Amino acid sequence: MLKKIGAIGGAVSIILCWPLATGQIGERIYLDTVGKYENPYLTISNESYDRGYLSSDVVSRLEVKDDWKPMFDDEGLPTVWYVHHKVEHGVLGVASTSELVLDEAFKPVADKLWGDGVTPIRFTTSTSLTRATEFSITMNPIAFKDEQGATADVTSFEMTGSVDSKGAGEFHYRLPKASLTTTARETMVLNGLKGGGKGVMDGQFWIGSQNLAVEHLSFHNLEADQGVALDKLVVAMQNSLSQPEPAAEAADPKLTNTNSVRVARVVAMDGQEYQDFHFQVALSELDYPAITRLGHVAEGIEQQMTQAQAEEAALALDLLVAKGMKFAIEQLSVVTPKGAVTSNLNLELAPGIARASENLALITDKLRGDFSLQLPIALVEANPELLDKANMMEQNGIIEKGSEFYDLKVKVEGDQIILASGDQLPLAMLMMLFM
């Protein structure tokens, strides 16, 4: 019985003391995170940490970096911001609710945009003892109108997501509607914004996927009665790493980057409508250590590249080129009022070039690929300058004219292009023609 009472007493003691332990763990996680956080726009530090038994009050200090301060000063915005965190630590983890502390100079502006005493943004997190975290960000709705005619009507923006202890996670966001009008009678309307991503931040690169979709986006000048509009915009990005085979242990991982944009309908400034715009581009077989090295150089550049940075960038580029790469415009197409335009491009730079930065001409020796372009005759004939170029290229056997389209199909081999007829031309000549 005494053993049971002792065991129960010990368990109760642990339960009673555990919030103190989770509070200490939570403080350590917070301080470690703040200490290691890197951002090109902000520096973040701890202003205060008042840890209690079941809860803690924490204040973080966010300061805009020097390069960005003039932009905030010009708009009359503070360059130092504070965020208040209410942290609760229980038996199984730590939860917090964070709100922006409004500067006295900014508070009147916030009251006009969000309402008296309404916090602009709220950030909640729930972190387990394994450091797995779930989070949500909510920006409250904006309803604004002034005497000069400027208006803003923005619904609540919401983002949710999760991150594990290794930094891998996913997120989702949505903004149902936003409408803005300036004093110059220019409007922007956005409907149905949503998106998300899944992956992990590895140094400078997001390894994984991200996507964004917009049902409708338009910009309009009410005075001139002109504008542009997009319907059903979809943007997607993916970075993936391919690991070398076990038999090739000395080989480095390769990065493949793919980006695509699709738009169901575009209305241009002149009122012309275009349908089914699709653009997809991919860079593949990129040496990951070389790309990472270039990223480090880019991060360190402030106003002008130093001699040491230039030398480091050249070495990284040499390594990147030496390992080879592929570039492809897998699709570039659009349906114009005068017919469909389609094209694609594939280029491969074979590995084996040493010190390419010292002699860029070496690159063409390893270059291979193909290019195709199809333009409607009606579209070409509607543009006199384009028609002159098309006639000249047709006469020289570079393009072929069919019943409805002009067609161009070439292969790239080194510094030469090979036409469908078998004739060869310098690659530079084709570039000049297209310019």
Coordinates of N, CA and C in Angstrom, one line a residue, residues 17-201:
C17 N 4.7 19.2 -11.6 CA 5.9 19.9 -11.9 C 6.1 20.0 -13.4
W18 N 5.4 19.2 -14.2 CA 5.6 19.1 -15.6 C 5.4 20.4 -16.3
P19 N 4.3 21.2 -16.0 CA 4.2 22.5 -16.7 C 5.4 23.4 -16.5
L20 N 6.1 23.3 -15.4 CA 7.3 24.1 -15.3 C 8.4 23.6 -16.3
A21 N 8.4 22.2 -16.5 CA 9.4 21.7 -17.4 C 9.0 22.1 -18.8
T22 N 7.7 22.0 -19.2 CA 7.3 22.3 -20.6 C 7.5 23.8 -20.8
G23 N 7.3 24.6 -19.7 CA 7.6 26.0 -19.9 C 9.0 26.3 -20.2
Q24 N 9.9 25.6 -19.5 CA 11.3 25.8 -19.7 C 11.7 25.3 -21.1
I25 N 11.1 24.2 -21.5 CA 11.4 23.6 -22.9 C 10.9 24.6 -23.9
G26 N 9.7 25.2 -23.7 CA 9.1 26.1 -24.6 C 10.0 27.4 -24.7
E27 N 10.5 27.8 -23.6 CA 11.4 29.0 -23.7 C 12.7 28.7 -24.4
R28 N 13.2 27.5 -24.2 CA 14.4 27.1 -25.0 C 14.2 27.0 -26.5
I29 N 13.0 26.4 -26.8 CA 12.7 26.4 -28.3 C 12.6 27.7 -28.9
Y30 N 11.9 28.6 -28.1 CA 11.7 30.0 -28.6 C 13.0 30.7 -28.8
L31 N 13.8 30.7 -27.8 CA 15.1 31.4 -27.8 C 16.0 30.8 -28.9
D32 N 16.0 29.5 -29.1 CA 16.8 28.9 -30.1 C 16.3 29.3 -31.5
T33 N 15.0 29.3 -31.7 CA 14.4 29.7 -32.9 C 14.8 31.1 -33.3
V34 N 14.6 32.0 -32.3 CA 14.9 33.5 -32.6 C 16.4 33.6 -32.9
G35 N 17.2 32.9 -32.2 CA 18.6 33.1 -32.3 C 19.1 32.6 -33.7
K36 N 18.4 31.6 -34.3 CA 18.9 31.1 -35.6 C 18.1 31.6 -36.8
Y37 N 17.1 32.4 -36.5 CA 16.2 32.9 -37.6 C 17.0 33.9 -38.5
E38 N 16.9 33.6 -39.8 CA 17.5 34.5 -40.8 C 16.5 34.9 -41.8
N39 N 16.5 36.2 -42.1 CA 15.5 36.8 -43.0 C 16.2 38.0 -43.7
P40 N 16.0 38.1 -45.1 CA 16.6 39.2 -45.8 C 16.0 40.6 -45.4
Y41 N 14.8 40.6 -44.8 CA 14.1 41.9 -44.6 C 14.1 42.3 -43.1
L42 N 14.2 41.3 -42.2 CA 14.0 41.6 -40.8 C 15.0 41.0 -39.9
T43 N 15.3 41.6 -38.8 CA 16.0 40.9 -37.7 C 15.1 40.8 -36.5
I44 N 15.1 39.6 -35.9 CA 14.2 39.3 -34.8 C 15.0 39.0 -33.6
S45 N 14.5 39.6 -32.5 CA 15.2 39.3 -31.2 C 14.2 39.2 -30.1
N46 N 14.6 38.7 -29.0 CA 13.7 38.6 -27.8 C 13.7 39.9 -27.0
E47 N 12.6 40.5 -26.8 CA 12.5 41.8 -26.0 C 12.4 41.4 -24.5
S48 N 11.5 40.4 -24.2 CA 11.3 40.0 -22.8 C 10.7 38.6 -22.8
Y49 N 10.9 37.9 -21.7 CA 10.3 36.5 -21.6 C 10.0 36.3 -20.1
D50 N 8.7 36.5 -19.7 CA 8.3 36.3 -18.3 C 7.6 35.0 -18.2
R51 N 8.3 34.0 -17.7 CA 7.8 32.6 -17.7 C 7.1 32.3 -16.3
G52 N 5.9 31.8 -16.4 CA 5.2 31.5 -15.2 C 5.0 30.0 -15.1
Y53 N 4.0 29.6 -14.2 CA 3.8 28.1 -14.0 C 3.0 27.5 -15.2
L54 N 1.9 28.1 -15.5 CA 1.1 27.5 -16.6 C 1.1 28.4 -17.8
S55 N 1.7 29.6 -17.8 CA 1.7 30.4 -18.9 C 2.9 31.4 -18.8
S56 N 3.2 32.0 -20.0 CA 4.3 32.9 -20.0 C 3.9 34.1 -21.0
D57 N 4.4 35.3 -20.7 CA 4.3 36.4 -21.5 C 5.6 36.7 -22.2
V58 N 5.5 36.8 -23.5 CA 6.8 37.0 -24.3 C 6.6 38.1 -25.3
V59 N 7.6 38.9 -25.5 CA 7.5 40.0 -26.5 C 8.7 39.8 -27.4
S60 N 8.5 39.8 -28.7 CA 9.5 39.7 -29.7 C 9.7 41.1 -30.4
R61 N 10.9 41.4 -30.8 CA 11.2 42.7 -31.4 C 11.6 42.4 -32.9
L62 N 10.9 43.0 -33.8 CA 11.2 42.9 -35.2 C 11.6 44.2 -35.8
E63 N 12.8 44.3 -36.4 CA 13.3 45.5 -36.9 C 13.6 45.3 -38.4
V64 N 13.2 46.3 -39.2 CA 13.4 46.3 -40.6 C 14.9 46.5 -40.9
K65 N 15.5 45.7 -41.8 CA 16.9 45.9 -42.0 C 17.2 47.2 -42.8
D66 N 18.5 47.7 -42.7 CA 18.8 49.0 -43.1 C 18.4 49.3 -44.6
D67 N 18.6 48.3 -45.4 CA 18.3 48.5 -46.9 C 16.8 48.8 -47.1
W68 N 16.0 48.3 -46.2 CA 14.5 48.5 -46.4 C 13.9 49.6 -45.6
K69 N 14.7 50.2 -44.7 CA 14.2 51.3 -43.8 C 13.7 52.5 -44.6
P70 N 14.4 53.0 -45.6 CA 13.9 54.2 -46.4 C 12.5 54.0 -46.9
M71 N 12.2 52.7 -47.4 CA 10.9 52.5 -47.9 C 9.8 52.7 -46.9
F72 N 10.1 52.2 -45.7 CA 9.1 52.3 -44.6 C 9.0 53.8 -44.1
D73 N 10.2 54.5 -44.1 CA 10.2 55.9 -43.7 C 9.4 56.7 -44.7
D74 N 9.5 56.4 -46.0 CA 8.8 57.2 -47.0 C 7.3 57.1 -46.8
E75 N 6.8 55.9 -46.4 CA 5.4 55.7 -46.2 C 4.9 56.1 -44.8
G76 N 5.9 56.6 -43.9 CA 5.5 56.9 -42.6 C 5.2 55.8 -41.7
L77 N 5.8 54.6 -42.0 CA 5.6 53.4 -41.2 C 6.8 53.2 -40.2
P78 N 6.5 52.6 -39.1 CA 7.6 52.3 -38.1 C 8.5 51.2 -38.7
T79 N 9.8 51.3 -38.3 CA 10.8 50.3 -38.8 C 11.1 49.3 -37.7
V80 N 10.5 49.5 -36.5 CA 10.6 48.5 -35.4 C 9.2 48.2 -35.0
W81 N 8.9 46.9 -34.9 CA 7.6 46.4 -34.5 C 7.8 45.4 -33.4
Y82 N 6.7 45.2 -32.6 CA 6.7 44.3 -31.5 C 5.6 43.3 -31.6
V83 N 5.8 42.1 -31.2 CA 4.8 41.1 -31.2 C 4.7 40.5 -29.8
H84 N 3.4 40.5 -29.3 CA 3.2 39.9 -28.0 C 2.7 38.5 -28.1
H85 N 3.3 37.5 -27.4 CA 3.0 36.1 -27.4 C 2.4 35.7 -26.0
K86 N 1.2 35.2 -26.0 CA 0.7 34.6 -24.8 C 0.9 33.1 -24.9
V87 N 1.8 32.5 -24.1 CA 2.2 31.1 -24.2 C 1.6 30.3 -23.0
E88 N 1.0 29.2 -23.4 CA 0.5 28.3 -22.4 C 1.2 27.0 -22.5
H89 N 1.7 26.5 -21.3 CA 2.5 25.2 -21.3 C 1.8 24.2 -20.4
G90 N 1.3 23.1 -21.0 CA 0.7 22.1 -20.3 C 1.5 20.8 -20.2
V91 N 0.8 19.7 -20.0 CA 1.5 18.4 -19.8 C 2.2 17.9 -21.1
L92 N 1.5 18.2 -22.3 CA 2.0 17.5 -23.5 C 2.7 18.5 -24.5
G93 N 2.7 19.8 -24.2 CA 3.3 20.7 -25.2 C 3.1 22.1 -24.8
V94 N 3.3 23.0 -25.8 CA 3.3 24.4 -25.6 C 2.4 25.0 -26.7
A95 N 1.5 25.9 -26.4 CA 0.6 26.6 -27.3 C 0.8 28.1 -27.1
S96 N 0.7 28.8 -28.2 CA 0.8 30.3 -28.1 C -0.1 31.0 -29.0
T97 N -0.5 32.2 -28.6 CA -1.3 33.1 -29.5 C -0.5 34.4 -29.5
S98 N -0.2 34.9 -30.8 CA 0.6 36.0 -31.0 C -0.2 37.1 -31.7
E99 N 0.0 38.4 -31.2 CA -0.7 39.5 -31.8 C 0.3 40.6 -32.0
L100 N 0.1 41.4 -33.0 CA 1.0 42.6 -33.3 C 0.7 43.7 -32.3
V101 N 1.7 44.2 -31.7 CA 1.6 45.4 -30.8 C 1.6 46.6 -31.6
L102 N 0.5 47.4 -31.6 CA 0.5 48.5 -32.5 C 1.2 49.7 -32.0
D103 N 2.1 50.3 -32.8 CA 2.8 51.5 -32.5 C 1.8 52.7 -32.3
E104 N 2.0 53.6 -31.4 CA 1.1 54.7 -31.2 C 0.9 55.5 -32.5
A105 N 2.0 55.6 -33.3 CA 1.8 56.4 -34.5 C 1.1 55.7 -35.6
F106 N 1.1 54.3 -35.5 CA 0.4 53.5 -36.5 C -1.0 53.1 -36.1
K107 N -1.3 53.2 -34.8 CA -2.6 52.8 -34.3 C -3.8 53.5 -35.0
P108 N -3.7 54.9 -35.2 CA -4.9 55.5 -35.9 C -5.1 54.9 -37.3
V109 N -4.0 54.6 -38.0 CA -4.1 54.0 -39.3 C -4.8 52.6 -39.2
A110 N -4.3 51.8 -38.3 CA -4.9 50.5 -38.1 C -6.4 50.5 -37.7
D111 N -6.7 51.5 -36.9 CA -8.2 51.7 -36.5 C -9.0 52.0 -37.7
K112 N -8.5 52.7 -38.6 CA -9.3 53.0 -39.8 C -9.5 51.8 -40.7
L113 N -8.4 51.0 -40.8 CA -8.4 49.9 -41.7 C -9.2 48.7 -41.1
W114 N -8.9 48.4 -39.8 CA -9.5 47.2 -39.2 C -10.6 47.4 -38.2
G115 N -10.7 48.7 -37.7 CA -11.7 49.0 -36.7 C -11.0 49.3 -35.4
D116 N -11.7 50.0 -34.5 CA -11.1 50.5 -33.3 C -10.8 49.3 -32.4
G117 N -9.5 49.2 -32.0 CA -9.1 48.2 -31.1 C -9.0 46.8 -31.6
V118 N -9.1 46.6 -33.0 CA -9.1 45.3 -33.6 C -7.6 45.0 -34.0
T119 N -7.1 43.8 -33.6 CA -5.7 43.5 -33.9 C -5.7 43.1 -35.4
P120 N -4.7 43.6 -36.2 CA -4.7 43.3 -37.6 C -4.5 41.8 -37.9
I121 N -3.6 41.2 -37.1 CA -3.2 39.8 -37.5 C -3.0 39.0 -36.2
R122 N -3.4 37.8 -36.3 CA -3.2 36.8 -35.1 C -2.5 35.6 -35.6
F123 N -1.6 35.1 -34.8 CA -0.8 33.9 -35.2 C -0.8 33.0 -34.0
T124 N -1.3 31.7 -34.3 CA -1.4 30.7 -33.2 C -0.6 29.5 -33.6
T125 N 0.1 28.9 -32.5 CA 0.9 27.7 -32.7 C 0.6 26.8 -31.6
S126 N 0.8 25.5 -31.9 CA 0.7 24.4 -30.9 C 1.9 23.5 -31.2
T127 N 2.8 23.5 -30.2 CA 4.1 22.7 -30.4 C 4.1 21.6 -29.4
S128 N 4.3 20.4 -29.9 CA 4.5 19.2 -29.0 C 5.9 19.2 -28.5
L129 N 6.2 18.3 -27.5 CA 7.5 18.1 -27.0 C 8.5 17.6 -28.0
T130 N 8.0 17.0 -29.1 CA 8.9 16.6 -30.2 C 9.2 17.7 -31.2
R131 N 8.7 18.9 -30.9 CA 8.9 20.1 -31.7 C 8.1 20.1 -33.0
A132 N 7.2 19.2 -33.1 CA 6.2 19.2 -34.2 C 5.2 20.3 -33.9
T133 N 5.0 21.2 -34.9 CA 4.2 22.4 -34.7 C 3.0 22.5 -35.7
E134 N 1.9 22.9 -35.2 CA 0.8 23.2 -36.1 C 0.5 24.7 -35.9
F135 N 0.2 25.4 -37.0 CA 0.1 26.9 -36.8 C -1.1 27.4 -37.7
S136 N -1.5 28.6 -37.4 CA -2.5 29.3 -38.2 C -2.3 30.8 -38.1
I137 N -2.5 31.4 -39.2 CA -2.3 32.9 -39.3 C -3.6 33.5 -39.9
T138 N -4.2 34.5 -39.2 CA -5.4 35.1 -39.6 C -5.2 36.6 -39.7
M139 N -5.4 37.2 -40.9 CA -5.5 38.6 -41.0 C -6.9 39.0 -41.1
N140 N -7.3 39.9 -40.1 CA -8.7 40.3 -40.1 C -9.2 41.1 -41.3
P141 N -10.5 41.1 -41.6 CA -11.0 41.8 -42.7 C -10.7 43.3 -42.6
I142 N -10.6 43.9 -43.8 CA -10.4 45.3 -43.9 C -11.6 46.0 -44.6
A143 N -12.1 47.1 -44.0 CA -13.2 47.8 -44.6 C -12.8 49.3 -44.4
F144 N -12.5 50.0 -45.5 CA -11.9 51.3 -45.4 C -12.5 52.2 -46.6
K145 N -12.8 53.5 -46.2 CA -13.2 54.4 -47.2 C -12.8 55.8 -46.7
D146 N -12.2 56.7 -47.6 CA -11.9 58.0 -47.1 C -12.6 59.0 -48.0
E147 N -12.4 60.3 -47.6 CA -13.1 61.4 -48.3 C -12.6 61.6 -49.8
Q148 N -11.4 61.1 -50.1 CA -10.9 61.3 -51.4 C -11.3 60.2 -52.4
G149 N -12.1 59.2 -51.9 CA -12.6 58.2 -52.8 C -11.8 56.9 -52.7
A150 N -10.8 56.8 -51.9 CA -10.0 55.6 -51.8 C -10.8 54.6 -51.0
T151 N -10.8 53.3 -51.4 CA -11.6 52.3 -50.7 C -10.7 51.0 -50.6
A152 N -11.0 50.2 -49.6 CA -10.4 48.9 -49.5 C -11.5 48.0 -48.8
D153 N -11.7 46.9 -49.5 CA -12.7 45.9 -49.0 C -12.0 44.5 -49.1
V154 N -11.5 44.0 -48.0 CA -10.7 42.8 -48.1 C -11.2 41.8 -47.1
T155 N -11.6 40.6 -47.5 CA -12.1 39.6 -46.6 C -10.9 39.0 -45.7
S156 N -11.2 38.2 -44.8 CA -10.2 37.6 -43.9 C -9.3 36.7 -44.7
F157 N -8.0 36.9 -44.5 CA -6.9 36.0 -45.0 C -6.6 35.0 -44.0
E158 N -6.6 33.7 -44.4 CA -6.3 32.6 -43.5 C -5.2 31.7 -44.0
M159 N -4.3 31.3 -43.2 CA -3.2 30.3 -43.5 C -3.1 29.3 -42.4
T160 N -3.0 28.0 -42.7 CA -2.8 27.0 -41.7 C -1.7 26.1 -42.2
G161 N -1.1 25.4 -41.3 CA 0.0 24.5 -41.7 C 0.6 23.8 -40.5
S162 N 1.6 23.0 -40.9 CA 2.3 22.2 -39.8 C 3.7 22.1 -40.2
V163 N 4.6 22.0 -39.2 CA 6.1 21.8 -39.4 C 6.6 20.8 -38.4
D164 N 7.4 19.8 -38.9 CA 7.9 18.8 -38.0 C 9.3 19.3 -37.4
S165 N 9.9 18.4 -36.6 CA 11.1 18.8 -36.0 C 12.3 19.0 -37.0
K166 N 12.2 18.4 -38.2 CA 13.2 18.5 -39.2 C 13.0 19.6 -40.1
G167 N 11.9 20.4 -39.9 CA 11.6 21.5 -40.8 C 10.8 21.2 -42.0
A168 N 10.3 20.0 -42.2 CA 9.4 19.6 -43.3 C 8.0 19.9 -42.9
G169 N 7.2 20.4 -43.8 CA 5.9 20.7 -43.5 C 5.0 21.0 -44.7
E170 N 3.8 21.5 -44.4 CA 2.9 21.9 -45.5 C 2.1 23.1 -45.0
F171 N 1.5 23.8 -45.9 CA 0.7 25.0 -45.6 C -0.4 25.2 -46.6
H172 N -1.4 25.8 -46.2 CA -2.5 26.2 -47.1 C -3.1 27.6 -46.8
Y173 N -3.4 28.3 -47.8 CA -4.0 29.7 -47.5 C -5.1 30.0 -48.5
R174 N -5.9 31.0 -48.1 CA -7.0 31.4 -48.9 C -7.4 32.9 -48.6
L175 N -7.8 33.6 -49.6 CA -8.3 35.0 -49.5 C -9.5 35.0 -50.5
P176 N -10.7 35.0 -50.0 CA -11.8 34.9 -50.9 C -12.0 36.1 -51.8
K177 N -11.7 37.3 -51.3 CA -12.0 38.5 -52.1 C -11.2 39.7 -51.6
A178 N -10.8 40.5 -52.5 CA -10.1 41.8 -52.2 C -10.5 42.8 -53.3
S179 N -10.8 44.0 -52.9 CA -11.2 45.1 -53.8 C -10.6 46.4 -53.3
L180 N -9.8 47.0 -54.2 CA -9.1 48.3 -53.8 C -9.4 49.3 -54.9
T181 N -9.6 50.6 -54.4 CA -9.7 51.7 -55.3 C -8.9 52.8 -54.8
T182 N -8.0 53.4 -55.7 CA -7.2 54.5 -55.3 C -7.8 55.9 -55.5
T183 N -7.2 56.9 -55.0 CA -7.8 58.3 -55.2 C -7.7 58.7 -56.7
A184 N -6.8 58.0 -57.5 CA -6.7 58.2 -58.9 C -7.7 57.4 -59.7
R185 N -8.6 56.8 -59.0 CA -9.7 56.0 -59.7 C -9.1 54.9 -60.5
E186 N -8.2 54.2 -59.8 CA -7.7 52.9 -60.4 C -8.1 51.8 -59.4
T187 N -8.6 50.7 -60.0 CA -9.1 49.6 -59.2 C -8.4 48.3 -59.4
M188 N -8.4 47.5 -58.3 CA -7.9 46.2 -58.4 C -9.0 45.3 -57.8
V189 N -9.3 44.2 -58.4 CA -10.3 43.2 -57.9 C -9.7 41.9 -58.0
L190 N -9.7 41.2 -56.9 CA -9.2 39.8 -56.8 C -10.2 38.9 -56.2
N191 N -10.5 37.8 -56.8 CA -11.5 36.8 -56.3 C -10.9 35.4 -56.2
G192 N -11.1 34.7 -55.2 CA -10.8 33.3 -55.1 C -9.3 33.0 -55.1
L193 N -8.5 33.7 -54.2 CA -7.1 33.3 -54.1 C -7.0 32.2 -53.1
K194 N -6.2 31.1 -53.6 CA -5.9 30.0 -52.7 C -4.6 29.4 -53.1
G195 N -4.0 28.7 -52.2 CA -2.7 28.0 -52.6 C -2.2 27.3 -51.4
G196 N -1.0 26.8 -51.6 CA -0.3 26.0 -50.5 C 1.0 25.4 -51.0
G197 N 1.6 24.6 -50.2 CA 2.8 24.0 -50.5 C 3.1 22.8 -49.6
K198 N 4.1 22.0 -50.0 CA 4.5 20.9 -49.1 C 6.0 20.6 -49.4
G199 N 6.8 20.6 -48.4 CA 8.2 20.3 -48.6 C 9.0 20.7 -47.4
V200 N 10.3 21.1 -47.7 CA 11.2 21.5 -46.6 C 12.1 22.5 -47.1
M201 N 12.5 23.5 -46.3 CA 13.4 24.6 -46.6 C 14.8 24.0 -46.4

